[in-house]
Amino acid sequence: MQNDIKYVLVSEEKIDEINNRLGALISKDYQGKQLLVVGLLKGCVPFMSDLCKKITIPMEVEYMSVSSYHGNISSSGDVKIKKDLDISVKDRDILIVEDIVDTGQTLKTITELLKYRGARSVEVATLIDKPEGRVVDFKPKYVGTTIPKEFVVGYGLDYNELYRNLPYIGVLKEEIYNK
Ligand code: IMP
Ligand code: MG
């Protein structure tokens, strides 16, 4: 698995720092609010787990599964809800947790949907932002780190469902997805 990685872009140490920083910031910003953290499956899982342990205020957890990818390396722009929330979001302060924002279509669609359903506020925490990939106007409030337009895997991020279990984030060798 390691042989398929061109280089490490975000190390385990850097990921720890990000989780500590964002966890403290979110705990401060949501003090006194009814925080509902919504993870987007499956990519959010390692980040969601580590980040939530750094949030020191009461919070609830829910998951949604959405996809705009069909096993390729570029987004299709057609966002499908594969698993919806089990609870009402009316008057809740929602923080969506996502692995990466690229075109912005997934997060823009889900943010608008949850607002339409009556959430009081909807913000996004993403481990990685690729602002050069944007095709819609969308700015996540909490960003772990910003990277150039590279296809990355690890720490939840996949290529054809593989590499999610790498403990760091690395750039995948082009020969893997060009073969
Ligand atoms: P967006 O709607 O284009 O912002 O797509 C976000 C989704 O695309 C993420 O949740 C990932 O599943 C996927 N994605 C975007 N860039 C990458 C990448 O570099 N590696 C793996 N998945 C990615
Ligand atoms: Mg994803």
Short mmCIF file of C-alpha atoms and ligand atoms in Angstrom, two decimals:
data_model
loop_
_atom_site.label_atom_id
_atom_site.label_comp_id
_atom_site.label_asym_id
_atom_site.label_seq_id
_atom_site.Cartn_x
_atom_site.Cartn_y
_atom_site.Cartn_z
CA MET A 1 0.00 0.00 0.00
CA GLN A 2 2.81 2.44 0.97
CA ASN A 3 4.43 1.77 -2.44
CA ASP A 4 1.46 3.36 -4.21
CA ILE A 5 2.07 6.69 -2.45
CA LYS A 6 4.20 9.30 -4.25
CA TYR A 7 4.78 11.38 -1.09
CA VAL A 8 3.18 12.18 2.27
CA LEU A 9 1.32 15.49 2.18
CA VAL A 10 -0.15 15.58 5.72
CA SER A 11 1.71 13.57 8.36
CA GLU A 12 0.21 11.92 11.44
CA GLU A 13 1.77 14.66 13.61
CA LYS A 14 0.21 17.38 11.47
CA ILE A 15 -3.18 15.63 11.66
CA ASP A 16 -2.92 15.60 15.49
CA GLU A 17 -2.17 19.32 15.52
CA ILE A 18 -5.17 19.99 13.25
CA ASN A 19 -7.53 18.01 15.49
CA ASN A 20 -6.29 19.81 18.62
CA ARG A 21 -6.65 23.23 17.00
CA LEU A 22 -10.08 22.65 15.42
CA GLY A 23 -11.42 20.84 18.51
CA ALA A 24 -10.54 23.81 20.74
CA LEU A 25 -11.99 26.32 18.27
CA ILE A 26 -15.27 24.41 17.82
CA SER A 27 -15.61 23.93 21.62
CA LYS A 28 -15.28 27.71 22.06
CA ASP A 29 -17.56 28.70 19.16
CA TYR A 30 -20.40 26.32 20.13
CA GLN A 31 -20.35 27.01 23.90
CA GLY A 32 -23.96 27.12 25.13
CA LYS A 33 -25.38 25.86 21.80
CA GLN A 34 -27.07 22.53 20.99
CA LEU A 35 -24.32 21.14 18.80
CA LEU A 36 -25.17 18.36 16.37
CA VAL A 37 -22.15 16.99 14.51
CA VAL A 38 -23.06 15.34 11.21
CA GLY A 39 -20.39 13.15 9.62
CA LEU A 40 -20.48 12.39 5.92
CA LEU A 41 -19.74 8.69 5.42
CA LYS A 42 -17.47 7.00 4.70
CA GLY A 43 -14.54 9.38 4.32
CA CYS A 44 -15.19 11.31 7.55
CA VAL A 45 -14.71 8.36 9.93
CA PRO A 46 -11.09 8.70 11.17
CA PHE A 47 -11.27 12.53 11.21
CA MET A 48 -14.71 12.57 12.89
CA SER A 49 -13.53 10.13 15.57
CA ASP A 50 -10.32 12.03 16.40
CA LEU A 51 -11.89 15.50 16.16
CA CYS A 52 -14.87 14.66 18.41
CA LYS A 53 -12.48 13.49 21.15
CA LYS A 54 -11.05 17.03 21.15
CA ILE A 55 -14.45 18.72 21.49
CA THR A 56 -15.03 19.44 25.17
CA ILE A 57 -18.68 20.59 25.15
CA PRO A 58 -21.85 18.42 24.99
CA MET A 59 -22.62 17.31 21.43
CA GLU A 60 -24.63 14.74 19.53
CA VAL A 61 -23.48 12.69 16.56
CA GLU A 62 -25.34 11.71 13.38
CA TYR A 63 -24.21 10.39 10.01
CA MET A 64 -25.28 10.82 6.42
CA SER A 65 -23.98 9.02 3.40
CA VAL A 66 -23.77 11.03 0.20
CA SER A 67 -21.88 10.50 -2.98
CA SER A 68 -20.93 12.48 -6.03
CA TYR A 69 -18.19 10.07 -7.07
CA HIS A 70 -18.50 6.88 -9.02
CA GLY A 71 -15.11 5.32 -8.46
CA ASN A 72 -13.26 7.85 -10.57
CA ILE A 73 -10.92 10.66 -9.52
CA SER A 74 -13.13 13.59 -10.46
CA SER A 75 -16.49 14.56 -9.02
CA SER A 76 -19.64 14.00 -11.10
CA GLY A 77 -21.49 16.94 -9.57
CA ASP A 78 -24.60 14.81 -9.17
CA VAL A 79 -25.01 14.51 -5.38
CA LYS A 80 -26.95 11.47 -4.17
CA ILE A 81 -28.16 10.87 -0.60
CA LYS A 82 -27.55 7.19 0.12
CA LYS A 83 -28.35 7.37 3.86
CA ASP A 84 -30.28 10.28 5.31
CA LEU A 85 -30.34 11.59 8.91
CA ASP A 86 -32.56 9.74 11.38
CA ILE A 87 -33.56 12.87 13.33
CA SER A 88 -35.02 16.32 12.73
CA VAL A 89 -32.52 19.17 12.37
CA LYS A 90 -35.07 21.89 13.17
CA ASP A 91 -33.49 24.67 15.27
CA ARG A 92 -30.24 22.72 15.66
CA ASP A 93 -26.74 24.12 15.29
CA ILE A 94 -25.13 21.74 12.84
CA LEU A 95 -21.50 21.11 12.11
CA ILE A 96 -20.95 18.90 9.08
CA VAL A 97 -17.69 16.95 9.19
CA GLU A 98 -16.13 16.02 5.84
CA ASP A 99 -12.79 14.65 4.71
CA ILE A 100 -12.15 16.97 1.75
CA VAL A 101 -13.79 19.81 -0.16
CA ASP A 102 -12.94 19.86 -3.86
CA THR A 103 -15.56 21.19 -6.33
CA GLY A 104 -17.70 22.23 -3.33
CA GLN A 105 -20.85 20.69 -4.85
CA THR A 106 -21.39 18.07 -2.12
CA LEU A 107 -21.12 20.51 0.79
CA LYS A 108 -23.04 23.30 -0.89
CA THR A 109 -25.91 20.89 -1.65
CA ILE A 110 -26.00 19.35 1.85
CA THR A 111 -25.64 22.73 3.62
CA GLU A 112 -28.57 24.14 1.66
CA LEU A 113 -30.66 21.01 2.30
CA LEU A 114 -30.16 21.15 6.09
CA LYS A 115 -30.94 24.88 6.17
CA TYR A 116 -34.09 24.25 4.14
CA ARG A 117 -35.08 21.61 6.73
CA GLY A 118 -34.95 24.28 9.44
CA ALA A 119 -31.48 24.05 11.03
CA ARG A 120 -30.59 27.21 12.95
CA SER A 121 -27.04 27.19 11.64
CA VAL A 122 -25.00 24.94 9.36
CA GLU A 123 -21.19 25.10 9.20
CA VAL A 124 -18.60 22.75 7.77
CA ALA A 125 -15.38 21.34 9.22
CA THR A 126 -13.15 19.73 6.62
CA LEU A 127 -9.77 18.16 7.17
CA ILE A 128 -8.60 19.18 3.69
CA ASP A 129 -9.56 21.97 1.35
CA LYS A 130 -8.62 22.03 -2.35
CA PRO A 131 -9.79 25.57 -3.25
CA GLU A 132 -8.41 25.34 -6.82
CA GLY A 133 -10.99 22.62 -7.55
CA ARG A 134 -14.06 24.79 -6.83
CA VAL A 135 -16.82 24.99 -9.43
CA VAL A 136 -19.41 26.50 -7.06
CA ASP A 137 -19.08 29.28 -4.48
CA PHE A 138 -18.48 27.50 -1.17
CA LYS A 139 -16.21 28.28 1.78
CA PRO A 140 -15.91 25.85 4.73
CA LYS A 141 -15.62 27.62 8.11
CA TYR A 142 -13.19 25.16 9.75
CA VAL A 143 -10.32 23.94 7.56
CA GLY A 144 -7.55 21.59 8.72
CA THR A 145 -5.19 22.32 5.87
CA THR A 146 -5.27 23.60 2.30
CA ILE A 147 -3.59 21.57 -0.45
CA PRO A 148 -2.93 22.00 -4.20
CA LYS A 149 -5.05 20.22 -6.79
CA GLU A 150 -3.65 16.71 -6.21
CA PHE A 151 -5.54 13.44 -5.76
CA VAL A 152 -4.87 12.29 -2.19
CA VAL A 153 -5.69 9.18 -0.17
CA GLY A 154 -5.45 8.01 3.44
CA TYR A 155 -7.01 8.83 6.83
CA GLY A 156 -10.48 8.11 5.42
CA LEU A 157 -9.88 9.24 1.83
CA ASP A 158 -10.08 6.50 -0.78
CA TYR A 159 -9.37 5.57 -4.35
CA ASN A 160 -11.82 2.84 -5.40
CA GLU A 161 -12.53 2.18 -1.68
CA LEU A 162 -8.87 1.46 -0.89
CA TYR A 163 -6.24 3.34 1.19
CA ARG A 164 -8.75 4.66 3.81
CA ASN A 165 -6.72 2.93 6.55
CA LEU A 166 -3.43 4.79 5.92
CA PRO A 167 -2.68 6.85 9.07
CA TYR A 168 -1.50 9.87 7.02
CA ILE A 169 -2.58 11.64 3.82
CA GLY A 170 -0.50 11.04 0.73
CA VAL A 171 -0.52 11.79 -2.98
CA LEU A 172 -1.38 8.68 -4.99
CA LYS A 173 1.01 7.78 -7.81
CA GLU A 174 -0.56 8.62 -11.19
CA GLU A 175 0.20 5.13 -12.51
CA ILE A 176 -2.36 3.72 -10.02
CA TYR A 177 -5.33 5.55 -11.52
CA ASN A 178 -4.01 5.69 -15.08
CA LYS A 179 -3.68 1.94 -15.46
P1 IMP B 1 -16.82 17.82 -4.02
O1 IMP B 1 -18.31 17.76 -4.10
O2 IMP B 1 -16.17 17.85 -5.36
O3 IMP B 1 -16.31 18.92 -3.13
O4 IMP B 1 -16.38 16.42 -3.52
C1 IMP B 1 -16.07 16.07 -2.27
C2 IMP B 1 -15.87 14.57 -2.27
O5 IMP B 1 -15.07 14.15 -3.37
C3 IMP B 1 -15.13 14.14 -1.05
O6 IMP B 1 -16.01 13.82 0.00
C4 IMP B 1 -14.36 12.93 -1.51
O7 IMP B 1 -15.16 11.78 -1.38
C5 IMP B 1 -14.14 13.17 -2.97
N1 IMP B 1 -12.76 13.69 -3.25
C6 IMP B 1 -12.41 14.90 -3.71
N2 IMP B 1 -11.09 15.02 -3.84
C7 IMP B 1 -10.57 13.84 -3.44
C8 IMP B 1 -9.21 13.33 -3.32
O8 IMP B 1 -8.20 14.01 -3.59
N3 IMP B 1 -9.10 12.06 -2.86
C9 IMP B 1 -10.16 11.28 -2.54
N4 IMP B 1 -11.43 11.71 -2.62
C10 IMP B 1 -11.63 12.98 -3.06
MG MG B 2 -16.40 12.04 0.94
#
